JSON list of C-alpha atoms in Angstrom, two decimals:
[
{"chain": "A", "resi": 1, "resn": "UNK", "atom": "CA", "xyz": [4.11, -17.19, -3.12]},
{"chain": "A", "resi": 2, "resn": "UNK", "atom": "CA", "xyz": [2.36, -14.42, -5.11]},
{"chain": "A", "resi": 3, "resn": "UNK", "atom": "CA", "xyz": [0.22, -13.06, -2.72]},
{"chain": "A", "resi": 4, "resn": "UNK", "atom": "CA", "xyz": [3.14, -13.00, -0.06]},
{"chain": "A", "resi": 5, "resn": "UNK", "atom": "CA", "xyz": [4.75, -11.07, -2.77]},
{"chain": "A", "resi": 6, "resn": "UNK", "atom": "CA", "xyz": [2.14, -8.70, -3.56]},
{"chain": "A", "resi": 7, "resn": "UNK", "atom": "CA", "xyz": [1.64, -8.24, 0.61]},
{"chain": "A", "resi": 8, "resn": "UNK", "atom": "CA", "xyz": [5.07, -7.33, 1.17]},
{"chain": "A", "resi": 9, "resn": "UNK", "atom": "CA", "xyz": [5.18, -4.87, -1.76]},
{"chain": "A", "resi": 10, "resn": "UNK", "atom": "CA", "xyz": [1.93, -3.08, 0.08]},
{"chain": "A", "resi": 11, "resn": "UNK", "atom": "CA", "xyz": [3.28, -3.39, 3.26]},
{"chain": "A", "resi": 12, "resn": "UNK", "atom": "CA", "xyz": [6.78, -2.19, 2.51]},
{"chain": "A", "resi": 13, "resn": "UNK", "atom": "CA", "xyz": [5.41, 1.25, 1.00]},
{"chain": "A", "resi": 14, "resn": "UNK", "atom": "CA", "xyz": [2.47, 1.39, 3.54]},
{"chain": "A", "resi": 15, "resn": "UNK", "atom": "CA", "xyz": [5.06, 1.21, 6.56]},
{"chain": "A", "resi": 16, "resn": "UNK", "atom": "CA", "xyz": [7.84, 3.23, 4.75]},
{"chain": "A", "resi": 17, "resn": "UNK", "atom": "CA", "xyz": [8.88, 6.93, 6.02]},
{"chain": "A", "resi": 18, "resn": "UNK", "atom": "CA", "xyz": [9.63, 9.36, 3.64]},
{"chain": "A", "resi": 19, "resn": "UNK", "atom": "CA", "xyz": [10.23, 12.81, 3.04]},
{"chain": "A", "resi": 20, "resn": "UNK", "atom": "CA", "xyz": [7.62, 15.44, 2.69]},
{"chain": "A", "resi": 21, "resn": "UNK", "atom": "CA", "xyz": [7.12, 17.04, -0.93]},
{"chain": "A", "resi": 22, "resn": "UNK", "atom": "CA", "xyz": [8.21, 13.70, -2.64]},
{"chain": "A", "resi": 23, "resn": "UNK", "atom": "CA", "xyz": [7.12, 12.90, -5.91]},
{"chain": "A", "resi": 24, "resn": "UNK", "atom": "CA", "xyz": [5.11, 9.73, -6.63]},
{"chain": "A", "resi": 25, "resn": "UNK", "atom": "CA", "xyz": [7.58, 7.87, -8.63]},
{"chain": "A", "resi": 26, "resn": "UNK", "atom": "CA", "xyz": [10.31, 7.98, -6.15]},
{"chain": "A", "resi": 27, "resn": "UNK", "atom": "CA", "xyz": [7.07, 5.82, -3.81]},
{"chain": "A", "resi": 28, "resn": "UNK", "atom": "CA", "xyz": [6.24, 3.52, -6.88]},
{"chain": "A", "resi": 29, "resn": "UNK", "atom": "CA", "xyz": [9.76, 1.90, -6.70]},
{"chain": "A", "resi": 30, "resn": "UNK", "atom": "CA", "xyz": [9.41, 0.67, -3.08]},
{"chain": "A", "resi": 31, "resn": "UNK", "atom": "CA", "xyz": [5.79, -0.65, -3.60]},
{"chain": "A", "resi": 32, "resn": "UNK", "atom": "CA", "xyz": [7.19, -2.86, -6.22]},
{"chain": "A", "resi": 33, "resn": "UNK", "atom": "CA", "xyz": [10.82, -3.91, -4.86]},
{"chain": "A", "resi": 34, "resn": "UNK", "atom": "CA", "xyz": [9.86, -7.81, -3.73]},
{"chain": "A", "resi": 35, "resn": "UNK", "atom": "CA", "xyz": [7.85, -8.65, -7.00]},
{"chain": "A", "resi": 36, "resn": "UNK", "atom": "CA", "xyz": [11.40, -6.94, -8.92]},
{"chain": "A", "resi": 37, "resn": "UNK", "atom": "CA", "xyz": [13.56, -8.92, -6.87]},
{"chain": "A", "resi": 38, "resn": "UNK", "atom": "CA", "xyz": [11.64, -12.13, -8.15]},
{"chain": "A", "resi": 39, "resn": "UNK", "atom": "CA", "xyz": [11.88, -10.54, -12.03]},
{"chain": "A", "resi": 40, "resn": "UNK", "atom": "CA", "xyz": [8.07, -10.03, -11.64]},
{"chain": "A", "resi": 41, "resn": "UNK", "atom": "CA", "xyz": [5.62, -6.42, -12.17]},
{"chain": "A", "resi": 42, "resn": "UNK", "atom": "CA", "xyz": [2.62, -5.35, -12.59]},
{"chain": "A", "resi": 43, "resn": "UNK", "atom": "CA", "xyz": [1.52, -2.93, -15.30]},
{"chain": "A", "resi": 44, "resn": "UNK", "atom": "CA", "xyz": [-0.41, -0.46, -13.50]},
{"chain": "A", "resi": 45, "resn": "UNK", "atom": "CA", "xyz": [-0.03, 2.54, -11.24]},
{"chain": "A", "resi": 46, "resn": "UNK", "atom": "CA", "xyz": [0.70, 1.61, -7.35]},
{"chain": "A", "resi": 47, "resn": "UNK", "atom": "CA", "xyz": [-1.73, 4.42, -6.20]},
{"chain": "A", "resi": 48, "resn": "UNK", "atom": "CA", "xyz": [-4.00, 7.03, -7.18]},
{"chain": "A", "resi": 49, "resn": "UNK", "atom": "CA", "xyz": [-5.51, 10.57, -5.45]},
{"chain": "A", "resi": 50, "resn": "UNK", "atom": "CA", "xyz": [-9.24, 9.82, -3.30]},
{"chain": "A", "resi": 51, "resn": "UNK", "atom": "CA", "xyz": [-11.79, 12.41, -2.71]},
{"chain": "A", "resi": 52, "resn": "UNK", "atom": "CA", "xyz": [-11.31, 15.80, -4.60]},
{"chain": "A", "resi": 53, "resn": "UNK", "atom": "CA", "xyz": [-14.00, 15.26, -7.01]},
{"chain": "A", "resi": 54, "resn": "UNK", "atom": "CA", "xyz": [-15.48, 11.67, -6.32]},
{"chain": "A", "resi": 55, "resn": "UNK", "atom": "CA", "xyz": [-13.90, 9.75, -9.15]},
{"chain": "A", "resi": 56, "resn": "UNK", "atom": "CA", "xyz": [-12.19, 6.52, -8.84]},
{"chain": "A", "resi": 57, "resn": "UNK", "atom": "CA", "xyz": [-8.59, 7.82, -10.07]},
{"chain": "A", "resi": 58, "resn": "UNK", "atom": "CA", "xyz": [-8.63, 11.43, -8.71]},
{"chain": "A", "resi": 59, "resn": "UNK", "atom": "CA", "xyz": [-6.32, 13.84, -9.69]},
{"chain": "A", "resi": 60, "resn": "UNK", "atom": "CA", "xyz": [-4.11, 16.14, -8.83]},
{"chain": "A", "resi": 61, "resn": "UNK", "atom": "CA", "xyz": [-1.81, 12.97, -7.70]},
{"chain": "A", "resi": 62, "resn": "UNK", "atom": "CA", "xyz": [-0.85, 9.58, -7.53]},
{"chain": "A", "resi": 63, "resn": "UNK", "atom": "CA", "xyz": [1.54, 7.11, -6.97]},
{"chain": "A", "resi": 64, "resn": "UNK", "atom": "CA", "xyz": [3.14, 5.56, -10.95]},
{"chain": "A", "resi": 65, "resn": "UNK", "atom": "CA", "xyz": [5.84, 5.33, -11.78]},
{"chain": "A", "resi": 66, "resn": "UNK", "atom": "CA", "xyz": [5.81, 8.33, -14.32]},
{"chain": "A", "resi": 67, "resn": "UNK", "atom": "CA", "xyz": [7.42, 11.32, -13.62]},
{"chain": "A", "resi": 68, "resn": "UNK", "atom": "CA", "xyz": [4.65, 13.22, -15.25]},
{"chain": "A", "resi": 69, "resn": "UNK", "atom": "CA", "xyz": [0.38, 14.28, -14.64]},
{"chain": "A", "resi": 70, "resn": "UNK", "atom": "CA", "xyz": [-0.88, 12.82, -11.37]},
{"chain": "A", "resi": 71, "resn": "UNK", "atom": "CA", "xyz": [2.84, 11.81, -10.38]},
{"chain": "A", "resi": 72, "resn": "UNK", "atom": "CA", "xyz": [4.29, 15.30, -10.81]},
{"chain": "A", "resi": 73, "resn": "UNK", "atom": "CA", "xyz": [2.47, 16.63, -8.03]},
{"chain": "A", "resi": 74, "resn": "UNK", "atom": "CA", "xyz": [4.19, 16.25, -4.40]},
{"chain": "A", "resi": 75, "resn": "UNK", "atom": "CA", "xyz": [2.91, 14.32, -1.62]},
{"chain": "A", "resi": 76, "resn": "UNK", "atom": "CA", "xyz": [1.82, 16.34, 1.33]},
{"chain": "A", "resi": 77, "resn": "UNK", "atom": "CA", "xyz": [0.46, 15.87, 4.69]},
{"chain": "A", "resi": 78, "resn": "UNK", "atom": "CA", "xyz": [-3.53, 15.33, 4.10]},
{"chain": "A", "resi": 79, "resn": "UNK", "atom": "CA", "xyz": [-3.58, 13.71, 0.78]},
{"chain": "A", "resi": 80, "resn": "UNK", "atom": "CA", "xyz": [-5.86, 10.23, 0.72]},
{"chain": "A", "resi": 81, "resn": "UNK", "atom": "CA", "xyz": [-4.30, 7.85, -2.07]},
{"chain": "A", "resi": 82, "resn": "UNK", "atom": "CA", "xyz": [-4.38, 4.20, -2.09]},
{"chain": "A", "resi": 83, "resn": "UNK", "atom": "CA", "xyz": [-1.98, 2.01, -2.14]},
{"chain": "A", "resi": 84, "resn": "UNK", "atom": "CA", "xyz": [-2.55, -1.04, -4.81]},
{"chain": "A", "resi": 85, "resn": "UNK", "atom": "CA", "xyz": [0.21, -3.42, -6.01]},
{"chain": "A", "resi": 86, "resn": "UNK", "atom": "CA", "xyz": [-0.81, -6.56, -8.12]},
{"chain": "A", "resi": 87, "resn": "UNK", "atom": "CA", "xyz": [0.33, -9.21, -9.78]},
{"chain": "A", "resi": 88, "resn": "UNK", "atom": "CA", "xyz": [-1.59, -10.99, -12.77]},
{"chain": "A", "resi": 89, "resn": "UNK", "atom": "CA", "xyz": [-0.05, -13.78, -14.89]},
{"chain": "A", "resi": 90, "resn": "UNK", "atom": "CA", "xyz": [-1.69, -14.04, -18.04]},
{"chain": "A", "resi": 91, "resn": "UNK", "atom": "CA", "xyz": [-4.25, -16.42, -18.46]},
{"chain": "A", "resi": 92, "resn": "UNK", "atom": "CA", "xyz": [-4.30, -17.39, -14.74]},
{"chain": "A", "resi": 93, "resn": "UNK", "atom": "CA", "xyz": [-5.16, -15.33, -12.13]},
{"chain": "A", "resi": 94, "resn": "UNK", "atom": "CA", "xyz": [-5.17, -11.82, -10.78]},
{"chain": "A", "resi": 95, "resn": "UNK", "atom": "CA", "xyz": [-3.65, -10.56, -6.84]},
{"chain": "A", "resi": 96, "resn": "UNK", "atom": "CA", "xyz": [-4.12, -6.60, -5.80]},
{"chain": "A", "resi": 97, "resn": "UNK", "atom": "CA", "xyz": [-4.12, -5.68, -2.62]},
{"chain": "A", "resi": 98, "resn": "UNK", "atom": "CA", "xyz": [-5.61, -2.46, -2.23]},
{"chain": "A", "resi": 99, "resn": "UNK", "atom": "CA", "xyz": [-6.03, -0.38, 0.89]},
{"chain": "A", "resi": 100, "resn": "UNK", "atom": "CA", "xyz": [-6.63, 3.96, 1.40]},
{"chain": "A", "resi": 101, "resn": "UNK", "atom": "CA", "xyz": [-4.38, 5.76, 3.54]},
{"chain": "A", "resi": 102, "resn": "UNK", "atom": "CA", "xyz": [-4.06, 9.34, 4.30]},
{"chain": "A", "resi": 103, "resn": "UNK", "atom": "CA", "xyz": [-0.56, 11.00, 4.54]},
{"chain": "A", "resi": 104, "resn": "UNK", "atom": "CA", "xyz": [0.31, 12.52, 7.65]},
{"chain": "A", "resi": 105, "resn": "UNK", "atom": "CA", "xyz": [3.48, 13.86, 9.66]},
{"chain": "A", "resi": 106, "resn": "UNK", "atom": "CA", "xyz": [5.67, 11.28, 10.96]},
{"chain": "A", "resi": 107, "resn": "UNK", "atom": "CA", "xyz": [7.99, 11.41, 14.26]},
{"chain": "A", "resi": 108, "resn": "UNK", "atom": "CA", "xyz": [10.38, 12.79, 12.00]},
{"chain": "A", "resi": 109, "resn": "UNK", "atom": "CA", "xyz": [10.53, 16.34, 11.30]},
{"chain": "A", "resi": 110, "resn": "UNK", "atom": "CA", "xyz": [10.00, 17.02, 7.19]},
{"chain": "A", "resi": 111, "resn": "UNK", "atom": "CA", "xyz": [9.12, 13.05, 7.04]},
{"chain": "A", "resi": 112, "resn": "UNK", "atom": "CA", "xyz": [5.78, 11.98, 6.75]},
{"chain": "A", "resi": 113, "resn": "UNK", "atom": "CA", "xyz": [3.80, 8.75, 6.99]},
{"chain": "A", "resi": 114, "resn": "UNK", "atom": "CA", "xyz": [0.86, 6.57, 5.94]},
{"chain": "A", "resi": 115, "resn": "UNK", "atom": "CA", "xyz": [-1.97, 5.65, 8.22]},
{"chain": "A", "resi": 116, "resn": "UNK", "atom": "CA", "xyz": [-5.08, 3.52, 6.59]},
{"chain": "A", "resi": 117, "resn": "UNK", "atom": "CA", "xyz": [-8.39, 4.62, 6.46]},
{"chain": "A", "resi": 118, "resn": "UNK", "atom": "CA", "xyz": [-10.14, 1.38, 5.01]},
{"chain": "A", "resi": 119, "resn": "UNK", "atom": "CA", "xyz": [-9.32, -1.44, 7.01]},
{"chain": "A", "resi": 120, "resn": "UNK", "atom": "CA", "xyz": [-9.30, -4.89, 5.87]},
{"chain": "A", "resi": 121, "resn": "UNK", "atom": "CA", "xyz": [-7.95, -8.01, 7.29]},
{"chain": "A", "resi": 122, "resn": "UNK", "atom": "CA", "xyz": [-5.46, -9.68, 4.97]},
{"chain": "A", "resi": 123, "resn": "UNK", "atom": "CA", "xyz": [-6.18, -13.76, 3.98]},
{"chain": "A", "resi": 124, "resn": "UNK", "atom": "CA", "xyz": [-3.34, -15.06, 6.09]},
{"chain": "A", "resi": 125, "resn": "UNK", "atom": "CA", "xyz": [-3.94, -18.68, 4.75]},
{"chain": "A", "resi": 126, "resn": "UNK", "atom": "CA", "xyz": [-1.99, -16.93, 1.71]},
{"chain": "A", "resi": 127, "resn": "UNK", "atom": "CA", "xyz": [0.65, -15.63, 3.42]},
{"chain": "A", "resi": 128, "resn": "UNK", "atom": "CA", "xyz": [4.35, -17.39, 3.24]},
{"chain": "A", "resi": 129, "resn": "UNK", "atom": "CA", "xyz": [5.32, -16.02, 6.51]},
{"chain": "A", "resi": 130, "resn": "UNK", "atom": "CA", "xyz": [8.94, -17.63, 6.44]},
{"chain": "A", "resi": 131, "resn": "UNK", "atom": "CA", "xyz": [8.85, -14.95, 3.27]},
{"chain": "A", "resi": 132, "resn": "UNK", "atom": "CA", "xyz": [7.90, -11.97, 5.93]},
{"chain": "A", "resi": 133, "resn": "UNK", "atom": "CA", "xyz": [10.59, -10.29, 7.74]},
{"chain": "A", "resi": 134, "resn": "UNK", "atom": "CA", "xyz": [10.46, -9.10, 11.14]},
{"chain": "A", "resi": 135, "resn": "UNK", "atom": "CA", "xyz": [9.50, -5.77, 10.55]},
{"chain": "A", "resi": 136, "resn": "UNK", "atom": "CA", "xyz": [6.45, -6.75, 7.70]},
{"chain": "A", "resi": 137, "resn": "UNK", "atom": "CA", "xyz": [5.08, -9.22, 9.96]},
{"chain": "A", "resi": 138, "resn": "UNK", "atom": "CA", "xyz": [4.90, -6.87, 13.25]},
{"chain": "A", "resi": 139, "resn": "UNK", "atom": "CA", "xyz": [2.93, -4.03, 10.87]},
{"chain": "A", "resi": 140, "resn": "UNK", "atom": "CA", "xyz": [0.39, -6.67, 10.11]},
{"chain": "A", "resi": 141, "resn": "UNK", "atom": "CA", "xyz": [-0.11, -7.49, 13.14]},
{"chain": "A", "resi": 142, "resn": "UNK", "atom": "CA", "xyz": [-0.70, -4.06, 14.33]},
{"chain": "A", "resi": 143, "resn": "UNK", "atom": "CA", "xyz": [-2.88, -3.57, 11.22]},
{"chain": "A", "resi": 144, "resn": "UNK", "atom": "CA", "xyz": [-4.74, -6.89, 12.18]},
{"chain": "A", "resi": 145, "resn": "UNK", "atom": "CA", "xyz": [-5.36, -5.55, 15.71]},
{"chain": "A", "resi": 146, "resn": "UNK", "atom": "CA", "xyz": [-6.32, -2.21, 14.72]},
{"chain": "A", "resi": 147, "resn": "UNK", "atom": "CA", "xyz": [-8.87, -4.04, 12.44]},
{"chain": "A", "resi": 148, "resn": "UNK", "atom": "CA", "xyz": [-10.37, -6.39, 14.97]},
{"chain": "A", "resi": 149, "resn": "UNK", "atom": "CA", "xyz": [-10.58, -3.04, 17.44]},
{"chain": "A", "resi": 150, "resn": "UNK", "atom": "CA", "xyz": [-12.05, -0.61, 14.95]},
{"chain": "A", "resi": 151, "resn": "UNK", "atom": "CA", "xyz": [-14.50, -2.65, 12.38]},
{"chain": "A", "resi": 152, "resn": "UNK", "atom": "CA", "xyz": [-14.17, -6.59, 14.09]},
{"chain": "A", "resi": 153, "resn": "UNK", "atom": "CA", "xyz": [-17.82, -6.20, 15.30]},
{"chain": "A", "resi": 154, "resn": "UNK", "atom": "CA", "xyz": [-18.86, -5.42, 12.19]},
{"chain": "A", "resi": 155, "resn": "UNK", "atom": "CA", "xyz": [-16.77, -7.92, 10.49]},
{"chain": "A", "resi": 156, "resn": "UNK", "atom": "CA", "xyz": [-18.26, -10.85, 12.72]},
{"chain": "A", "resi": 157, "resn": "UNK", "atom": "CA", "xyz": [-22.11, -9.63, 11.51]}
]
């Protein structure tokens, strides 16, 4: 049940539209809407700023949910951020799913989108996929099969 949890949270932001020049915090909330709904979070940013000076959490921004530092800074077409929900009960175990996406114009005019850059297969032995709705389980497919057609030779080595 936790991992489906964590998965939808990452897949729910990862497939979301939304309009360009938005601020971090208004993303955090939808990357952490199915763990809330279950009175679960996780105490840690949902994504943080790749490749402007090689660090793992790069500023200038970020997906938390503060409205402050990385968070203050609005998302534009271009930016590389990953996207990283968790869960971790204490004493037991530890889920993040963590992917890197770039941020790029959408269909919609002023909207933009994510599109991932690191591709990973996710465990579906894990996944509750009664739990899935329509629209969750038809981007992981299309994630799986871009996976499989980009890096599944490479995988299978």
């Amino acid at each position: 049940k936790s991992y489906t949890l964590v998965l939808k949270c990452h897949v729910d932001l990862a497939k979301q539209k939304f309009p360009n020049g938005i601020l971090g915090p208004d993303l955090s909330c939808i990357a952490r809407t199915s763990l809330w709904d279950h009175g679960l979070n996780y105490g840690h940013g949902v994504g943080h700023g790749v490749g402007a000076f090689l660090n793992v959490h790069e500023f200038p921004y970020g997906i938390c949910g503060c409205p402050m530092g990385q968070s203050a800074i609005p998302v534009t077409a271009g930016m590389i951020m990953t996207i990283e929900p968790g869960y971790y009960p204490e004493g037991e175990y530890g889920i993040r799913l963590e992917n890197v996406f770039v941020t790029e114009q959408s269909e919609h005019e002023d909207f933009l989108s994510f599109s991932a850059l690191s591709l990973f297969p996710f465990e579906r032995n894990l996944m509750d996929v009664k739990s899935l709705s329509e629209s969750e389980i038809a981007w992981i497919n299309s994630y799986h099969e871009r996976c499989l057609v980009d890096v599944g030779q490479e995988l299978l080595q």
